[in-house]
Coordinates of C-alpha atoms in Angstrom, one line a residue:
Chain J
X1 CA 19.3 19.1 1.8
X2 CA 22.2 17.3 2.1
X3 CA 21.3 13.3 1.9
X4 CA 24.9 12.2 2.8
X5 CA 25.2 13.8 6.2
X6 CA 21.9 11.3 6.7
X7 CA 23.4 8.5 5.5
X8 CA 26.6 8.9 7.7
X9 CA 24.0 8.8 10.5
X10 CA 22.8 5.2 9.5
X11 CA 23.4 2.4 11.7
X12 CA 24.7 -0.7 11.8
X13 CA 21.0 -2.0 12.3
X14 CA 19.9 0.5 10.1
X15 CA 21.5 -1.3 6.9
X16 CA 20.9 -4.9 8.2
X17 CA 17.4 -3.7 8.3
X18 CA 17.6 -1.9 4.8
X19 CA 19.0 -4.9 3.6
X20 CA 16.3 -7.3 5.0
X21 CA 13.6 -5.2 3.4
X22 CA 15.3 -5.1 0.1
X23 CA 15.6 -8.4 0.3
X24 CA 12.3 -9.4 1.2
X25 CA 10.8 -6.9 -1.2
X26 CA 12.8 -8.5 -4.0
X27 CA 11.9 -12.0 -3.1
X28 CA 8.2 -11.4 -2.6
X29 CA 8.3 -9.7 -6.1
X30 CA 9.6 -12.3 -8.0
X31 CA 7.9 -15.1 -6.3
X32 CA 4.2 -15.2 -8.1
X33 CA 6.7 -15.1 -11.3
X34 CA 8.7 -18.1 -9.8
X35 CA 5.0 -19.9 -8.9
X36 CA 2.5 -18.7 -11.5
X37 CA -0.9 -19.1 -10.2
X38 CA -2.3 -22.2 -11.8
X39 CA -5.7 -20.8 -10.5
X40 CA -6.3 -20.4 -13.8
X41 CA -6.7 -23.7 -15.7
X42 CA -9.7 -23.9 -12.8
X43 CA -11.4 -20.8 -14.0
X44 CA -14.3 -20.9 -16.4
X45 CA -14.5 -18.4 -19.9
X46 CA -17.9 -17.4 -19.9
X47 CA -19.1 -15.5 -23.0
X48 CA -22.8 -13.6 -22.6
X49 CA -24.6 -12.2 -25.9
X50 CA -27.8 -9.7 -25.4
X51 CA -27.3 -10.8 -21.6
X52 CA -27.6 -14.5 -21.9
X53 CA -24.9 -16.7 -21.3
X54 CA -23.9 -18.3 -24.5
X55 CA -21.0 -20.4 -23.9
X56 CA -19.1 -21.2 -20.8
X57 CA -15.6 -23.5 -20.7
X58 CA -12.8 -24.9 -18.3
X59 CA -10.0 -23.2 -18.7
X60 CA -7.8 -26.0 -18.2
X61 CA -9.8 -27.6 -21.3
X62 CA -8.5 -25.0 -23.8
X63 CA -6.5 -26.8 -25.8
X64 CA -2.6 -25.2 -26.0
X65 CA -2.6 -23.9 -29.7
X66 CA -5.5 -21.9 -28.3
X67 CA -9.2 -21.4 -29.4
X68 CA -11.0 -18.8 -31.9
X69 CA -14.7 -18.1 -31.5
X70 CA -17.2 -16.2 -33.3
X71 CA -19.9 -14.4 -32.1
X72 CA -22.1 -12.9 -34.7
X73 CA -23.9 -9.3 -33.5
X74 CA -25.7 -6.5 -35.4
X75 CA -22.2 -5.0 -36.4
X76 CA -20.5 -7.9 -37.6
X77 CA -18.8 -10.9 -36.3
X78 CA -16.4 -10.7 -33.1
X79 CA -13.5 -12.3 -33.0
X80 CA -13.1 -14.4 -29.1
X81 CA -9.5 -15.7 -28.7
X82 CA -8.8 -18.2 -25.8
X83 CA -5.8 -19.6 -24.4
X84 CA -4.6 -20.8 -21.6
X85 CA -3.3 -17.8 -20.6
X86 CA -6.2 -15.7 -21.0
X87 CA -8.6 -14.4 -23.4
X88 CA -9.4 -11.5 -25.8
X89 CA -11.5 -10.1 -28.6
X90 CA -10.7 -8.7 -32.2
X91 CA -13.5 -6.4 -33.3
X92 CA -15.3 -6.2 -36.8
X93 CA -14.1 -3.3 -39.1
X94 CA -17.6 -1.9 -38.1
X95 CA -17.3 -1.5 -34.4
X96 CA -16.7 2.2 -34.3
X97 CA -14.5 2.3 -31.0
X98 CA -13.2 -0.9 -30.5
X99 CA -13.1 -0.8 -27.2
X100 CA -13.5 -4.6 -26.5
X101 CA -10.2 -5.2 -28.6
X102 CA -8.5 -2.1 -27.0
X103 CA -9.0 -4.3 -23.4
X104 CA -6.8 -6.3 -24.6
X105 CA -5.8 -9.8 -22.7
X106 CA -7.9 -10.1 -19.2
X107 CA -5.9 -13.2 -17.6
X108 CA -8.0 -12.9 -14.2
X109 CA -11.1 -13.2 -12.9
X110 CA -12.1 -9.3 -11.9
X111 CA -12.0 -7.4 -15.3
X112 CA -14.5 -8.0 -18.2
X113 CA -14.2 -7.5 -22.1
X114 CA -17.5 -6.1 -22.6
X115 CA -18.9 -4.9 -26.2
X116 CA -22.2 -2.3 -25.9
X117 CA -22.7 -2.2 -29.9
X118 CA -22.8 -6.0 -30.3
X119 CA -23.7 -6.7 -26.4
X120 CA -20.8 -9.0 -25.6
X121 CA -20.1 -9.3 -22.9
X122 CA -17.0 -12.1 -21.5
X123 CA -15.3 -12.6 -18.5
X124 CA -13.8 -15.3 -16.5
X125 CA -15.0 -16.7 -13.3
X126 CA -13.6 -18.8 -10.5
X127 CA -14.3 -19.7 -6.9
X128 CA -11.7 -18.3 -5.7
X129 CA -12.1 -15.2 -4.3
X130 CA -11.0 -12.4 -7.2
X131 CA -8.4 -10.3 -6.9
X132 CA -9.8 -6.9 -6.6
X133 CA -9.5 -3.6 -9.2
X134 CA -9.0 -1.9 -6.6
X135 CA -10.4 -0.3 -3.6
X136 CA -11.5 3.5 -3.5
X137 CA -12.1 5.4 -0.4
Chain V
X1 CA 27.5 9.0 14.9
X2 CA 24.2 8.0 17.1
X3 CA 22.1 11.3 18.2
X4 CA 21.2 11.0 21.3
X5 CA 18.2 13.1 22.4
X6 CA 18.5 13.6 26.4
X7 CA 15.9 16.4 26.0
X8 CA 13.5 16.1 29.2
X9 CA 11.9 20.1 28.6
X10 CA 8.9 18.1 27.4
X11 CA 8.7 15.4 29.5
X12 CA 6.1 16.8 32.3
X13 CA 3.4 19.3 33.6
X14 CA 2.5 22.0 31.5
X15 CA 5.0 21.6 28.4
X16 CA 3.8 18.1 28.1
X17 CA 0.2 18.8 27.3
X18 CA 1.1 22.0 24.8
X19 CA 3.9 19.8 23.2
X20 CA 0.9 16.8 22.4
X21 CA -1.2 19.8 21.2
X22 CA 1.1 20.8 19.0
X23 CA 2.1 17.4 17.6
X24 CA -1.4 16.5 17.8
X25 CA -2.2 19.2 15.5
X26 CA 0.8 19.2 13.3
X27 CA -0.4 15.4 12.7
X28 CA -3.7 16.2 11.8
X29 CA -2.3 19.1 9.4
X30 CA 0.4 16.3 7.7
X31 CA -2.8 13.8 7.3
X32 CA -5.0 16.3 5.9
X33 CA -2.5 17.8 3.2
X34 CA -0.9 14.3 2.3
X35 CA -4.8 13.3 1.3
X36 CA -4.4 16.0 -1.1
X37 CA -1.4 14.7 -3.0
X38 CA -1.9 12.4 -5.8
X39 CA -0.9 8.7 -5.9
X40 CA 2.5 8.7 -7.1
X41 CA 2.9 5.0 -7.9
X42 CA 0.7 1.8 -9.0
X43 CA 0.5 0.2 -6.0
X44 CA -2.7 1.2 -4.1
X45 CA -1.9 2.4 0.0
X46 CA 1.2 3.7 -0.7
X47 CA 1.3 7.2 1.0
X48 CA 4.5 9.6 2.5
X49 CA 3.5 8.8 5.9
X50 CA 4.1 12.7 6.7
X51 CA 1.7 11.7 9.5
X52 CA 4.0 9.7 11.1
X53 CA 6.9 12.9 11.5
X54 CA 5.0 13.8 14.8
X55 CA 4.4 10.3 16.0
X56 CA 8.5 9.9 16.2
X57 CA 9.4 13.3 17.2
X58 CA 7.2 12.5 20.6
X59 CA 8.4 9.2 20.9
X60 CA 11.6 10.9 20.9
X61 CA 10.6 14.1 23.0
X62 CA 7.7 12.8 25.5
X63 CA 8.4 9.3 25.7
X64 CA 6.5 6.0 24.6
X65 CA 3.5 6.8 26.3
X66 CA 3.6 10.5 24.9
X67 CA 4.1 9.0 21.5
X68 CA 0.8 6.5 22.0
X69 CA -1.7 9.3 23.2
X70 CA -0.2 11.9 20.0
X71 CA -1.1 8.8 17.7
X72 CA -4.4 7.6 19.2
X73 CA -5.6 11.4 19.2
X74 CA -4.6 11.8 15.7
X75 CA -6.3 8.8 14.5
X76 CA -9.7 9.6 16.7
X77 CA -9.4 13.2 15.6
X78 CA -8.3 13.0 12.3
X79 CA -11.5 10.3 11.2
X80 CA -13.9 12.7 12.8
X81 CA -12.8 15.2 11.1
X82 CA -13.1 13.6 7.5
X83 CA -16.4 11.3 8.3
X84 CA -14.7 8.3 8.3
X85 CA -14.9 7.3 12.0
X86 CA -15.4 3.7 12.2
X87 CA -15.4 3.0 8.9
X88 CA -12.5 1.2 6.3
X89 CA -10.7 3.5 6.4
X90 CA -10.5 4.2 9.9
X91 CA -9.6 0.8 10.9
X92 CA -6.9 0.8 8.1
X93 CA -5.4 4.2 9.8
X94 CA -5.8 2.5 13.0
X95 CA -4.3 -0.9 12.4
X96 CA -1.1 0.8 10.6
X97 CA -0.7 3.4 13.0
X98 CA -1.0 1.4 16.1
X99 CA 1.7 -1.3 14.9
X100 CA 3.6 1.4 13.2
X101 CA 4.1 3.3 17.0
X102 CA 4.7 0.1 18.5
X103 CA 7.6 -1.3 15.5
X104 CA 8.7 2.5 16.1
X105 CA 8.7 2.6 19.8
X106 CA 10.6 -0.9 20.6
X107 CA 13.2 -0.4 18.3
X108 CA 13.5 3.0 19.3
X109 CA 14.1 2.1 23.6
X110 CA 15.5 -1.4 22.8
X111 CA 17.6 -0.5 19.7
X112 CA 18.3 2.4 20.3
X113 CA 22.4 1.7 20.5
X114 CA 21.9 0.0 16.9
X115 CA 19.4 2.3 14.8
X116 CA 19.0 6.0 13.8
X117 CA 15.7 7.6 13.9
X118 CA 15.7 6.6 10.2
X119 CA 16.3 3.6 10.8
X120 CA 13.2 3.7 13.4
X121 CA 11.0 5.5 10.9
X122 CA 11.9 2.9 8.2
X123 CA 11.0 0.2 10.5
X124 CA 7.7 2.0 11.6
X125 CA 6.3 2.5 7.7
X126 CA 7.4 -0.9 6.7
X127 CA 4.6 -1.9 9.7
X128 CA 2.3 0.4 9.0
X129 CA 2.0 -1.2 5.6
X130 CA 2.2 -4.7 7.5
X131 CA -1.2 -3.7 9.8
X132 CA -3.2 -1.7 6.5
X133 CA -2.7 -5.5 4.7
X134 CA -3.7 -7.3 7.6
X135 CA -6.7 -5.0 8.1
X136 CA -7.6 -5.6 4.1
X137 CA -6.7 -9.0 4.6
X138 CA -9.6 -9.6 7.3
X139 CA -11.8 -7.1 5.5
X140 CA -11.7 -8.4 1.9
X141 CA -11.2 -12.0 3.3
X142 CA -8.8 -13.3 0.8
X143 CA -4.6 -13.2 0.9
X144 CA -3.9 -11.8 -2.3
X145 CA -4.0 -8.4 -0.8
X146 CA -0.4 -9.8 0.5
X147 CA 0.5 -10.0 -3.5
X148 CA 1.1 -5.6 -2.4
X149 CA 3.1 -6.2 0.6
X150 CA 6.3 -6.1 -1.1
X151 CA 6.0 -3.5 -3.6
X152 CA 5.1 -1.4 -0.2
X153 CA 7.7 -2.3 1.9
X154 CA 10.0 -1.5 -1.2
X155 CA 8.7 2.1 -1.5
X156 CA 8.5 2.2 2.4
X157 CA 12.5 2.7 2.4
X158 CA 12.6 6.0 0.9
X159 CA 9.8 7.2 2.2
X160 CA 10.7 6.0 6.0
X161 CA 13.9 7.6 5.1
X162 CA 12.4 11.0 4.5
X163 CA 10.4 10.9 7.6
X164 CA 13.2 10.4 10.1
X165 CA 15.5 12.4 8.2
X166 CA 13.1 14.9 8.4
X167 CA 12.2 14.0 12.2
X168 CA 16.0 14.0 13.0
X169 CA 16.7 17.3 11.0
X170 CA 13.9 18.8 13.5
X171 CA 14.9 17.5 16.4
X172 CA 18.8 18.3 15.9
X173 CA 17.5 21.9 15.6
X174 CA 15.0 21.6 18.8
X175 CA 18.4 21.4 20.4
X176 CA 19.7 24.2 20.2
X177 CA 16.5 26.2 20.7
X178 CA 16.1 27.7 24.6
X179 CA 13.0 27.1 25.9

């Protein structure tokens, strides 16, 4: 198919309206990047160990060098890393998949580092409504 | 170079009702196979909008009102079809549709001296992602379903330009066929 003989076709209103929406797109992209949420600092951390909530802080609270915590669990001792921008977990040599470490940073509320060996579990939580996964249908 | 389609073999009686049959039908086909396709990018709700190929050429052929009844039977059809009537995702086919055909059909009889059916069809997907937001918007009850609406409208352009260019490649070629 030849795409030129289409855009020979275009309009004048055709480009101002490509341009808009380029425009627009571009802007709308870059503007959560221009305004980061500060949602964030409002958030709680809340760590949960054999289903029992353990710890729970202020996100804003953190201090800005960040925060280690250990949480001690039948295959060793988890590392909890906290900072203002989000948290995650370094696994004991034991854990055999490390999938808590492999979920890396979760920076929203939504997602959850969750360890079924040691039964960690950590997540954030906010009033806000969180943003969704995603929807299936 | 504006096409301009002065083709009334469509417009009335007997030709009328095969012609929404057929793009009735043809729209219902589009829906079904572009369900099959996989998501191609990230961003959730971004589709081809093949669907929308028959909803322009009947603008173009029957007329605005001919254009409303292919889409509304599509939609109505279409969900009953796959079990979804009156569910999410009926209202999020609904919403985009309906303010997609109405983007499309007011820029096609008012701007018609400005725009080419791509630029129509661009206009119409950009609003179809416009009403499936709005619709997940009310649904989910939050705004940062809006946080999509750009990366959308981005991938809207090629994919409205496919449409008309397809729409217009059909039509060009309706032309020249006799009835």
């Amino acid at each position: 198919m030849n795409l030129k003989k289409y855009f020979e076709v275009l309009q004048i209103g055709d480009k101002i309206l490509l341009a808009g929406i380029i425009l627009f797109s571009l802007l709308g992209i870059m503007f959560p990047y221009l305004y980061p949420p500060g949602a964030l600092s409002s958030a709680e951390v809340v760590i949960s160990v054999q289903g029992q909530e353990k710890a729970r802080m202020q996100m804003g609270n953190i201090p800005a060098e960040g925060l280690e915590v250990e949480v001690a669990g039948p295959i060793g001792i988890h590392r909890v890393i906290i900072t203002e921008e989000g948290v995650r977990v370094i696994a004991p040599e034991k854990d055999p998949l490390k999938i808590c470490e492999k979920t890396g940073w979760i920076k929203r509320p939504g997602p959850m580092i969750i360890c079924v060996p040691n039964e960690l579990a950590i997540w954030l939580e906010s009033d806000e409504a969180a943003e969704l996964d995603g929807i299936t249908e | 170079m504006h096409i301009d389609y002065r083709d009334n073999r469509f417009r009335h009686g007997i030709r009328r009702i095969a012609a929404i049959g057929i793009l009735t039908a043809m729209g219902l086909v589009f829906h079904f196979i572009e369900s099959l396709l996989p998501l191609l990018t990230p961003v959730p709700g971004a589709r081809l909008g093949l669907a929308n190929i028959p909803v322009g050429l009947a603008i173009v052929l029957l007329g605005v009102r001919g254009g409303g009844q292919v889409l509304i039977l599509r939609i109505f059809l279409g969900s009953l079809l796959a079990g979804t009537f009156l569910t999410f995702p009926f209202y999020l086919s609904l919403a985009g549709g309906v303010l997609a055909f109405s983007f499309m059909a007011f820029t096609y009889t008012y701007g018609g001296a400005y725009f080419s059916l791509i630029g129509v069809s661009i206009m119409g997907a950009v609003a179809h992602n416009l009403g499936q937001i709005l619709v997940a918007v009310f649904f989910i009850g939050g705004w940062g379903v809006m946080y999509y609406l750009p990366f959308l409208s981005l991938i809207a352009i090629p994919t409205g330009f496919l449409v008309g260019a397809v729409a217009s490649y059909t039509l060009s070629h309706l032309q020249e066929v006799s009835p």
